[in-house]
Coordinates of C-alpha atoms in Angstrom, one line a residue:
M1 CA 85.0 -51.5 -37.7
T2 CA 85.7 -53.2 -34.4
K3 CA 85.3 -49.9 -32.6
N4 CA 81.8 -49.2 -34.0
L5 CA 80.7 -52.6 -33.0
G6 CA 81.8 -52.0 -29.5
K7 CA 79.8 -48.8 -29.3
R8 CA 76.7 -50.5 -30.5
N9 CA 77.1 -53.2 -27.9
Q10 CA 77.7 -50.6 -25.2
S11 CA 74.4 -48.7 -26.0
K12 CA 72.5 -51.9 -25.5
H13 CA 73.9 -52.3 -22.0
P14 CA 71.1 -53.2 -19.5
L15 CA 72.2 -50.4 -17.0
S16 CA 72.0 -47.8 -19.7
R17 CA 68.5 -48.8 -20.7
L18 CA 67.3 -48.7 -17.0
T19 CA 68.6 -45.2 -16.6
T20 CA 66.9 -44.0 -19.7
Q21 CA 63.6 -45.6 -18.5
Q22 CA 63.9 -43.9 -15.1
D23 CA 64.5 -40.5 -16.7
E24 CA 61.4 -40.9 -18.8
E25 CA 59.3 -41.9 -15.8
I26 CA 60.6 -39.0 -13.8
E27 CA 59.9 -36.6 -16.7
K28 CA 56.4 -38.1 -17.0
L29 CA 55.8 -37.8 -13.2
E30 CA 57.0 -34.2 -13.2
A31 CA 54.6 -33.5 -16.1
E32 CA 51.8 -35.0 -14.1
I33 CA 52.7 -33.0 -11.1
R34 CA 52.7 -29.8 -13.1
F35 CA 49.4 -30.7 -14.6
L36 CA 47.9 -31.4 -11.2
R37 CA 49.2 -28.1 -9.9
R38 CA 47.7 -26.4 -12.9
I39 CA 44.4 -28.0 -12.1
I40 CA 44.5 -27.0 -8.5
A41 CA 45.6 -23.5 -9.4
L42 CA 42.6 -23.2 -11.7
M43 CA 40.0 -24.8 -9.5
P44 CA 36.9 -22.6 -8.8
G45 CA 36.4 -21.1 -5.4
H46 CA 39.1 -20.7 -2.8
V47 CA 41.2 -23.9 -2.4
F48 CA 43.8 -24.0 0.4
W49 CA 45.7 -26.4 2.7
K50 CA 47.5 -25.7 6.0
N51 CA 49.3 -27.6 8.7
T52 CA 48.1 -28.1 12.3
K53 CA 49.9 -24.9 13.4
H54 CA 47.5 -22.9 11.1
I55 CA 50.3 -22.1 8.7
Y56 CA 49.3 -22.2 5.0
M57 CA 51.2 -24.7 2.9
G58 CA 49.6 -23.8 -0.4
G59 CA 46.4 -22.7 -2.3
N60 CA 44.9 -22.1 -5.7
L61 CA 45.1 -19.0 -7.9
N62 CA 41.8 -17.6 -6.7
W63 CA 43.0 -17.8 -3.1
A64 CA 46.2 -16.0 -4.0
K65 CA 44.3 -13.2 -5.7
F66 CA 41.9 -12.9 -2.8
L67 CA 44.8 -12.5 -0.4
K68 CA 46.3 -10.0 -2.9
L69 CA 49.4 -12.2 -3.5
A70 CA 51.3 -12.2 -6.8
K71 CA 51.5 -16.0 -7.2
T72 CA 50.3 -19.2 -5.5
E73 CA 53.8 -19.9 -4.1
D74 CA 53.5 -16.7 -2.0
I75 CA 50.8 -18.4 0.1
M76 CA 53.2 -20.8 1.7
G77 CA 54.2 -19.8 5.3
K78 CA 51.4 -17.3 5.7
R79 CA 48.9 -17.2 8.6
N80 CA 45.3 -16.0 8.9
S81 CA 46.5 -13.1 11.0
D82 CA 48.5 -11.8 8.0
F83 CA 45.2 -11.1 6.2
F84 CA 42.2 -11.0 8.6
T85 CA 41.0 -9.2 11.7
S86 CA 41.3 -10.9 15.1
D87 CA 37.6 -11.7 15.3
I88 CA 37.6 -13.5 11.9
V89 CA 40.9 -15.2 12.7
E90 CA 39.5 -16.5 16.0
N91 CA 36.4 -17.9 14.3
I92 CA 38.4 -19.6 11.5
E93 CA 40.9 -21.2 13.8
T94 CA 38.2 -22.5 16.2
N95 CA 36.6 -24.3 13.3
D96 CA 40.1 -25.5 12.0
S97 CA 40.9 -27.0 15.5
D98 CA 37.8 -29.3 15.2
V99 CA 39.1 -30.5 11.8
F100 CA 42.5 -31.2 13.2
Q101 CA 40.7 -33.6 15.6
G102 CA 39.6 -35.6 12.6
T103 CA 36.2 -34.1 12.0
R104 CA 35.0 -33.1 8.5
K105 CA 33.1 -29.8 8.6
E106 CA 30.8 -27.8 6.3
I107 CA 30.2 -24.4 7.7
E108 CA 29.1 -20.9 6.9
E109 CA 31.9 -18.5 7.9
P110 CA 31.7 -14.7 8.2
A111 CA 34.6 -13.0 6.5
V112 CA 35.2 -10.2 4.0
D113 CA 35.2 -10.2 0.2
A114 CA 38.0 -9.0 -2.1
T115 CA 37.0 -5.4 -1.5
G116 CA 36.9 -5.7 2.3
K117 CA 33.1 -5.7 2.6
P118 CA 31.5 -8.2 5.0
A119 CA 30.7 -11.5 3.3
I120 CA 29.6 -15.1 4.0
Y121 CA 31.5 -18.1 2.8
L122 CA 30.4 -21.7 2.5
T123 CA 33.5 -23.7 3.4
Q124 CA 34.2 -27.5 3.4
K125 CA 37.2 -28.6 5.4
V126 CA 38.6 -32.2 5.6
P127 CA 41.6 -33.5 7.7
L128 CA 44.9 -34.2 5.8
V129 CA 46.5 -37.4 7.1
N130 CA 50.0 -39.0 6.4
D131 CA 50.8 -42.6 5.7
Q132 CA 50.6 -43.3 9.4
K133 CA 47.0 -41.9 9.4
K134 CA 48.0 -39.1 11.6
V135 CA 46.3 -35.7 11.0
V136 CA 49.0 -33.3 9.7
G137 CA 46.7 -30.5 8.5
L138 CA 43.5 -29.7 6.6
L139 CA 42.3 -29.1 3.0
G140 CA 39.6 -26.5 2.5
I141 CA 37.5 -25.2 -0.4
S142 CA 35.3 -22.1 0.1
F143 CA 32.7 -20.2 -2.0
N144 CA 31.3 -16.7 -1.5
I145 CA 27.6 -17.2 -0.9
T146 CA 26.7 -13.7 0.2
E147 CA 24.4 -13.0 -2.7
R148 CA 22.8 -16.4 -2.3
K149 CA 22.2 -15.7 1.4
K150 CA 20.7 -12.3 0.6
L151 CA 18.4 -14.0 -2.0
E152 CA 17.4 -16.7 0.5
E153 CA 16.7 -14.0 3.1
N154 CA 14.7 -11.9 0.6
L155 CA 12.8 -15.1 -0.4
K156 CA 12.1 -15.9 3.2
I157 CA 10.9 -12.3 3.9
A158 CA 8.7 -12.4 0.7
K159 CA 7.3 -15.8 1.7
E160 CA 6.5 -14.5 5.2
Q161 CA 4.9 -11.3 3.7
A162 CA 2.9 -13.4 1.2
E163 CA 1.7 -15.7 4.0
A164 CA 0.8 -12.6 6.2
S165 CA -1.0 -11.0 3.3
E166 CA -2.9 -14.2 2.6
R167 CA -3.9 -14.5 6.2
A168 CA -4.9 -10.8 6.2
K169 CA -7.0 -11.2 3.1
S170 CA -8.6 -14.3 4.5
Q171 CA -9.4 -12.4 7.6
F172 CA -10.6 -9.5 5.5
L173 CA -13.0 -11.8 3.6
A174 CA -14.4 -13.1 6.9
I175 CA -14.8 -9.5 8.1
I176 CA -16.3 -8.2 4.8
N177 CA -18.6 -11.2 4.7
H178 CA -19.8 -10.4 8.2
E179 CA -20.0 -6.6 7.6
L180 CA -22.1 -7.2 4.4
R181 CA -24.4 -10.0 5.7
T182 CA -25.2 -8.3 9.0
P183 CA -26.8 -5.1 7.7
I184 CA -28.4 -7.0 4.7
S185 CA -29.9 -9.6 7.0
G186 CA -31.1 -6.8 9.3
M187 CA -32.6 -4.9 6.4
I188 CA -34.4 -8.0 5.1
G189 CA -35.9 -8.5 8.6
L190 CA -36.8 -4.9 8.9
L191 CA -38.6 -4.9 5.6
E192 CA -40.6 -8.0 6.7
M193 CA -41.6 -6.0 9.9
L194 CA -42.8 -3.2 7.7
K195 CA -45.3 -5.6 6.1
V196 CA -47.1 -6.1 9.3
E197 CA -50.7 -4.7 9.2
N198 CA -51.7 -1.9 11.5
L199 CA -48.1 -1.2 12.5
P200 CA -48.0 1.9 14.7
L201 CA -46.5 5.0 13.1
S202 CA -43.8 5.3 15.8
E203 CA -42.7 1.7 15.1
K204 CA -42.6 2.5 11.3
E205 CA -40.4 5.5 11.9
R206 CA -38.1 3.5 14.1
I207 CA -37.8 0.8 11.5
I208 CA -37.2 3.3 8.7
G209 CA -34.4 4.9 10.8
L210 CA -32.8 1.5 11.3
L211 CA -33.0 0.8 7.5
E212 CA -31.4 4.1 6.8
N213 CA -28.5 3.4 9.2
S214 CA -27.9 -0.1 7.7
S215 CA -27.9 1.3 4.1
Q216 CA -25.4 4.1 5.1
H217 CA -23.2 1.4 6.7
L218 CA -23.3 -0.6 3.5
L219 CA -22.5 2.5 1.4
G220 CA -19.6 3.4 3.6
L221 CA -18.2 -0.2 3.3
V222 CA -18.4 0.0 -0.5
N223 CA -16.8 3.4 -0.6
N224 CA -13.9 2.2 1.5
V225 CA -13.2 -0.8 -0.7
L226 CA -13.4 1.4 -3.8
D227 CA -11.1 4.1 -2.4
F228 CA -8.6 1.5 -1.3
S229 CA -8.7 -0.1 -4.8
R230 CA -8.1 3.3 -6.5
L231 CA -5.2 4.1 -4.2
E232 CA -3.6 0.7 -4.7
V233 CA -3.5 1.1 -8.5
G234 CA -2.5 4.8 -8.3
K235 CA -5.7 6.2 -9.9
Y236 CA -6.7 8.6 -7.1
Q237 CA -6.5 12.0 -8.7
L238 CA -6.2 15.2 -6.7
R239 CA -8.1 18.4 -7.3
K240 CA -6.5 21.3 -5.5
T241 CA -8.8 24.3 -4.6
P242 CA -8.6 27.0 -2.0
V243 CA -9.7 25.6 1.4
N244 CA -10.6 27.6 4.4
I245 CA -9.3 25.2 7.0
T246 CA -11.2 26.8 9.9
A247 CA -14.5 26.4 8.0
L248 CA -13.7 22.8 7.1
I249 CA -12.9 21.8 10.6
Q250 CA -16.1 23.5 11.9
E251 CA -18.2 21.7 9.3
I252 CA -16.7 18.3 10.3
Y253 CA -17.1 19.1 14.0
A254 CA -20.8 19.9 13.4
L255 CA -21.3 16.6 11.5
T256 CA -19.6 14.5 14.1
T257 CA -20.9 16.1 17.3
S258 CA -24.1 13.9 17.2
L259 CA -21.9 10.7 17.0
A260 CA -20.1 11.8 20.2
E261 CA -23.3 12.8 22.0
K262 CA -24.8 9.4 21.3
K263 CA -22.0 7.8 23.3
G264 CA -22.0 10.4 26.0
L265 CA -18.7 11.9 25.0
A266 CA -17.6 15.5 24.8
L267 CA -16.3 16.6 21.4
I268 CA -13.9 19.5 22.0
L269 CA -12.8 21.9 19.2
D270 CA -9.6 23.8 20.0
L271 CA -8.8 26.3 17.2
Q272 CA -5.7 28.5 17.5
P273 CA -6.7 32.2 17.1
N274 CA -5.7 33.8 13.8
L275 CA -5.1 30.6 11.9
S276 CA -3.4 30.7 8.6
P277 CA -5.1 32.0 5.4
T278 CA -6.8 29.6 3.0
I279 CA -4.6 26.7 1.9
L280 CA -4.5 24.9 -1.5
T281 CA -5.3 21.3 -1.2
D282 CA -7.9 18.7 -2.2
V283 CA -10.8 19.4 0.1
S284 CA -12.5 16.0 -0.4
V285 CA -9.3 14.2 0.6
L286 CA -8.7 16.3 3.6
R287 CA -12.3 16.0 4.7
H288 CA -12.1 12.2 4.3
I289 CA -9.0 12.0 6.4
L290 CA -10.3 14.2 9.2
T291 CA -13.8 12.6 9.2
N292 CA -12.3 9.1 9.4
L293 CA -9.8 10.0 12.2
I294 CA -12.5 11.8 14.3
G295 CA -15.0 9.0 13.7
N296 CA -12.4 6.4 14.8
A297 CA -11.6 8.4 17.9
I298 CA -15.3 8.4 18.8
K299 CA -15.6 4.7 17.9
F300 CA -12.8 3.6 20.2
T301 CA -13.7 5.8 23.1
E302 CA -16.3 4.8 25.7
M303 CA -15.7 7.4 28.3
G304 CA -14.2 10.9 28.4
H305 CA -13.7 13.1 25.4
V306 CA -12.4 13.5 21.9
K307 CA -10.4 16.7 21.2
I308 CA -9.6 18.3 17.8
H309 CA -6.7 20.8 18.0
I310 CA -5.4 22.8 15.1
K311 CA -2.6 25.4 15.0
N312 CA 0.0 27.1 12.7
L313 CA 3.5 25.9 13.1
K314 CA 5.0 28.4 10.6
T315 CA 3.6 30.8 8.1
T316 CA 5.3 32.9 5.4
A317 CA 3.9 35.1 2.7
T318 CA 3.3 32.1 0.3
H319 CA 3.3 28.9 2.5
T320 CA 2.1 27.7 5.9
R321 CA 2.8 24.6 8.0
I322 CA -0.3 23.3 9.9
K323 CA -0.7 20.7 12.6
I324 CA -4.0 19.0 13.3
A325 CA -4.2 16.6 16.2
I326 CA -7.1 14.4 17.2
S327 CA -6.8 13.1 20.7
D328 CA -9.1 10.7 22.7
T329 CA -9.4 9.1 26.1
G330 CA -10.1 5.7 24.6
Y331 CA -8.6 2.2 24.8
G332 CA -5.2 3.2 23.5
I333 CA -2.9 1.1 21.3
A334 CA 0.1 -1.0 22.4
K335 CA 3.4 0.4 21.1
D336 CA 4.2 -2.7 19.1
K337 CA 0.8 -2.6 17.4
I338 CA 0.9 1.0 16.1
K339 CA 2.4 0.1 12.8
E340 CA -0.2 -2.7 12.4
I341 CA -3.2 -0.4 12.4
F342 CA -2.2 1.2 9.1
K343 CA -1.9 -2.2 7.3
P344 CA -4.9 -3.1 5.1
F345 CA -7.4 -5.7 6.3
Q346 CA -6.0 -5.4 9.8
Q347 CA -8.0 -5.2 13.1
L348 CA -6.4 -5.4 16.5
D349 CA -9.5 -7.1 17.9
N350 CA -10.4 -10.7 17.0
P351 CA -12.6 -10.2 13.9
Y352 CA -14.8 -13.1 15.0
V353 CA -15.6 -11.4 18.3
R354 CA -18.2 -8.8 17.5
Q355 CA -17.5 -5.4 19.1
T356 CA -20.6 -3.5 18.0
S357 CA -19.2 0.0 18.5
R358 CA -15.9 -0.9 17.0
S359 CA -16.7 -3.1 14.0
G360 CA -15.2 -2.4 10.6
T361 CA -13.3 -3.7 7.6
G362 CA -9.8 -2.8 8.7
L363 CA -9.4 -0.5 5.6
G364 CA -10.1 2.9 7.1
L365 CA -6.7 3.8 8.5
S366 CA -4.9 2.1 5.6
I367 CA -6.8 4.5 3.3
V368 CA -6.1 7.4 5.6
E369 CA -2.4 6.8 5.5
K370 CA -2.3 6.6 1.7
L371 CA -4.4 9.8 1.4
V372 CA -2.2 11.6 3.9
K373 CA 0.8 10.9 1.7
T374 CA -1.2 11.8 -1.4
I375 CA -1.7 15.4 -0.2
G376 CA 1.8 15.7 1.1
M377 CA 1.1 15.4 4.8
K378 CA 2.6 13.2 7.5
I379 CA 0.8 11.3 10.3
K380 CA 2.2 10.4 13.7
V381 CA 0.5 8.3 16.3
T382 CA 1.2 8.4 20.0
S383 CA -0.7 6.2 22.4
Q384 CA -0.9 4.6 25.8
V385 CA -3.0 1.6 26.6
G386 CA -5.9 2.5 28.8
K387 CA -5.3 6.3 28.5
G388 CA -6.0 7.1 24.9
S389 CA -4.3 8.0 21.5
T390 CA -3.4 11.0 19.5
F391 CA -3.2 11.1 15.7
A392 CA -1.2 14.2 14.6
L393 CA -1.2 15.4 11.0
T394 CA 1.4 18.0 9.8
G395 CA 1.8 19.4 6.3
D396 CA 3.2 22.3 4.3
F397 CA 0.7 24.0 2.0
S398 CA 0.7 26.9 -0.5
I399 CA -1.6 29.8 0.6
G400 CA -4.5 30.4 -1.8
E401 CA -7.1 33.0 -2.3
D402 CA -10.1 32.5 0.0
K403 CA -13.1 32.1 -2.3
T404 CA -14.9 29.5 -0.2
V405 CA -18.1 30.5 1.7
T406 CA -19.3 27.1 2.7
Y407 CA -18.7 23.4 2.1
A408 CA -22.4 22.5 2.3
D409 CA -22.5 21.6 -1.4
N410 CA -19.3 20.3 -3.0
T411 CA -21.0 18.9 -6.2
D412 CA -21.0 22.1 -8.3
R413 CA -17.8 23.7 -9.3
K414 CA -19.4 26.6 -11.3
K415 CA -21.6 28.2 -8.6
K416 CA -20.1 28.8 -5.2
G417 CA -21.7 30.0 -2.0
S418 CA -24.5 28.8 0.2
V419 CA -28.0 28.1 -1.2
Q420 CA -31.3 29.3 0.2
L421 CA -33.6 26.3 0.1
R422 CA -36.9 26.9 -1.7
D423 CA -40.3 25.2 -1.3
F424 CA -41.6 24.3 -4.7
T425 CA -44.7 22.6 -3.4
T426 CA -46.3 26.0 -3.1
A427 CA -45.0 27.4 -6.4
T428 CA -47.6 28.6 -8.9
V429 CA -45.9 26.8 -11.7
K430 CA -44.4 23.5 -10.8
P431 CA -40.8 22.8 -12.1
K432 CA -40.8 20.4 -15.0
I433 CA -38.1 17.8 -14.6
L434 CA -36.8 15.2 -17.0
L435 CA -35.4 12.2 -15.1
V436 CA -33.2 9.9 -17.3
E437 CA -32.6 6.7 -15.4
D438 CA -32.7 3.0 -16.6
D439 CA -32.6 1.4 -13.1
P440 CA -36.3 1.1 -12.1
V441 CA -35.6 1.2 -8.3
I442 CA -33.4 4.3 -8.5
A443 CA -35.8 6.0 -10.9
M444 CA -38.7 5.3 -8.5
I445 CA -36.8 6.7 -5.6
H446 CA -35.7 9.9 -7.4
Q447 CA -39.2 10.4 -8.9
N448 CA -40.7 10.0 -5.4
F449 CA -38.3 12.6 -3.9
L450 CA -38.8 15.1 -6.7
T451 CA -42.6 14.8 -6.5
L452 CA -42.5 15.4 -2.8
L453 CA -40.4 18.5 -3.5
G454 CA -43.1 19.9 -5.8
C455 CA -41.9 18.9 -9.3
N456 CA -43.7 17.5 -12.3
I457 CA -41.7 14.5 -13.5
D458 CA -41.1 13.2 -17.0
T459 CA -39.0 10.0 -17.3
A460 CA -36.8 8.4 -19.9
V461 CA -35.1 5.0 -19.5
N462 CA -32.6 5.3 -22.3
A463 CA -30.7 7.9 -24.5
Q464 CA -33.2 7.6 -27.4
E465 CA -36.1 8.6 -25.2
A466 CA -34.1 11.3 -23.5
L467 CA -33.2 13.0 -26.8
K468 CA -36.9 12.9 -27.8
K469 CA -38.1 14.4 -24.5
F470 CA -35.4 16.8 -23.4
D471 CA -37.1 19.9 -24.9
A472 CA -39.2 22.2 -22.7
H473 CA -37.9 21.1 -19.3
D474 CA -36.6 23.2 -16.5
M475 CA -34.0 20.7 -15.4
I476 CA -32.6 17.4 -16.5
F477 CA -31.2 14.6 -14.2
M478 CA -29.0 12.5 -16.5
D479 CA -27.7 9.1 -15.5
L480 CA -24.3 8.6 -17.2
S481 CA -24.6 4.9 -17.7
L482 CA -27.5 4.1 -20.1
P483 CA -28.2 0.9 -22.1
D484 CA -28.0 2.4 -25.6
L485 CA -25.8 5.5 -25.4
S486 CA -23.7 7.1 -22.7
G487 CA -25.1 9.9 -20.7
F488 CA -22.0 12.0 -21.7
D489 CA -23.0 11.8 -25.4
V490 CA -26.6 12.7 -24.5
I491 CA -25.4 15.8 -22.6
K492 CA -23.2 16.8 -25.6
A493 CA -26.1 16.3 -28.0
I494 CA -28.4 18.6 -25.9
R495 CA -25.7 21.2 -25.6
T496 CA -25.1 21.4 -29.3
C497 CA -28.9 21.6 -30.1
R498 CA -29.9 24.6 -32.1
D499 CA -32.7 25.4 -29.6
E500 CA -31.1 28.1 -27.4
A501 CA -33.4 27.4 -24.4
S502 CA -32.7 23.7 -24.5
S503 CA -29.0 24.1 -24.8
E504 CA -29.0 26.2 -21.6
V505 CA -31.2 23.9 -19.5
P506 CA -29.4 22.8 -16.3
I507 CA -28.2 19.2 -16.6
I508 CA -27.2 17.3 -13.5
A509 CA -24.9 14.3 -14.2
L510 CA -25.7 11.3 -11.9
T511 CA -23.4 8.3 -11.5
A512 CA -22.6 5.5 -9.1
Y513 CA -18.9 6.1 -9.6
K514 CA -16.6 8.7 -8.0
E515 CA -13.8 8.9 -10.5
E516 CA -12.4 12.4 -11.0
Q517 CA -11.9 11.7 -14.7
E518 CA -15.6 10.9 -15.1
K519 CA -16.4 14.2 -13.5
E520 CA -14.1 16.1 -15.8
I521 CA -15.6 14.5 -18.9
A522 CA -19.1 15.3 -17.7
Y523 CA -18.2 19.0 -17.2
T524 CA -16.5 19.1 -20.6
M525 CA -19.6 17.7 -22.3
G526 CA -21.7 20.5 -20.7
A527 CA -23.0 19.2 -17.3
S528 CA -24.0 21.9 -14.9
A529 CA -23.2 19.8 -11.8
F530 CA -22.0 16.3 -11.0
I531 CA -23.4 14.2 -8.1
T532 CA -22.7 10.6 -7.0
K533 CA -25.5 8.2 -6.1
P534 CA -27.2 7.6 -3.8
V535 CA -28.8 11.1 -3.9
S536 CA -30.7 12.2 -0.9
K537 CA -33.9 14.3 -0.9
E538 CA -31.9 17.2 0.7
Q539 CA -29.3 17.1 -2.1
L540 CA -32.1 17.2 -4.7
Q541 CA -33.7 20.2 -3.0
K542 CA -30.4 22.1 -3.0
L543 CA -29.9 21.5 -6.7
L544 CA -33.5 22.6 -7.5
S545 CA -33.0 25.7 -5.4
R546 CA -29.8 26.5 -7.1
Y547 CA -30.9 26.0 -10.7
I548 CA -34.7 26.4 -11.1
K549 CA -35.6 29.9 -12.2
H550 CA -39.4 29.7 -11.4
N551 CA -40.6 32.0 -8.5
S552 CA -42.0 30.2 -5.5

């Protein structure tokens, strides 16, 4: 019993209790250290610390994995040179040296990612100090911001592009406003001049010529805007047919010669002998491209010449490669501006400084570039300021059967070949024409032209009137947009009529639109030909000559 009491008294000895308390505190401290190490090991990003000799003293789990080490303890004693190339090491240690001087740093460092690809890291580094406040190393945390930097760069580029686009559109609005208002203002003034009593005939003819030029300018402007819109939304449809490239070039040459002559320029046509056979392409698109490029060359040339050169680069039994070059001796384009000329709404001159011979909307070459791609060609520009420019087109085409005689009339796909124009004013029996048109101005113009061409005119302003009057006419001009029923439906109704004579009457579809789909529907419904407004007197005479069966 005495022994047991002694043991109990011994366990309560003060020294024994102190030792137990220390053990518990040590164990608790060790647990806290393990917990802190676990926190550090699991921290996001790359966490590391090193001494002033650039030797690593530790790091977190992400940093170990990045360095391809098995565990965090393996980081100790390593140097940057054990993992990175000399240029990266030099950059890292230069920044570290600043921190060792007591400076906190937040920097973007170039390095590599875990796969070895170039990367950018956002790193924060702070000095590590001892109890004597002496810097003994640094602590760093780093995050890979490569994707963020790419996103920032893309956003910056997108912002710059949006701002450039907005500036270009604002410039375009200023240009389009000027281009519209100038001819319209001129036309209003010219019309006022025509009201003057006893105006000499020569002055009337001059004013009418100016009115015609202004109206053609407006029409070209509208066509450019519409073409650009269709190309932007991908609704420009191709229609490939056999095209005699020599005949097409000669036609465009004939049409543009007068433009060159007015400026005192020589328009030179250089055709390689024995050019390739007929190619398969969209003739209207190719004509648009060439007419625009030749017109531009004339517009931007004040002295010298414009030359059109075409040759075969390579021809096989089924395909041919063609090069068409339009050269001029004009102003030329600075090398750093060549790409700019194909951007929409762009003009190299100040849009507010009027250059009469070189005015425009800045859409022409943008449309040309898109059309060139549409028909599978490539365009290359070479130029020298003060000496001129060359626009070269190259393309590979399938060879097609040559069925083309002329390009004088591209509105009718059923009857090919040239048309001998006829004078119906001397005909014994005047052609009887039904003109279906709801717009009073267009109706008056067409009625006036047809009357001058020797026709008797009957009119209808809607589908209901047209269906009542279509019988016993030699020809029908049908507007496709009517107030009560579409012109497509009227054509179909006439074609399904039991009266054989009426169902065979030539019907010419008229529209202010140029959509290929609209043309196809018109032909499907039974139209004989399709023509886009405005329609000239000469176009009407060709159609009358082609379809009217009366003898002159």
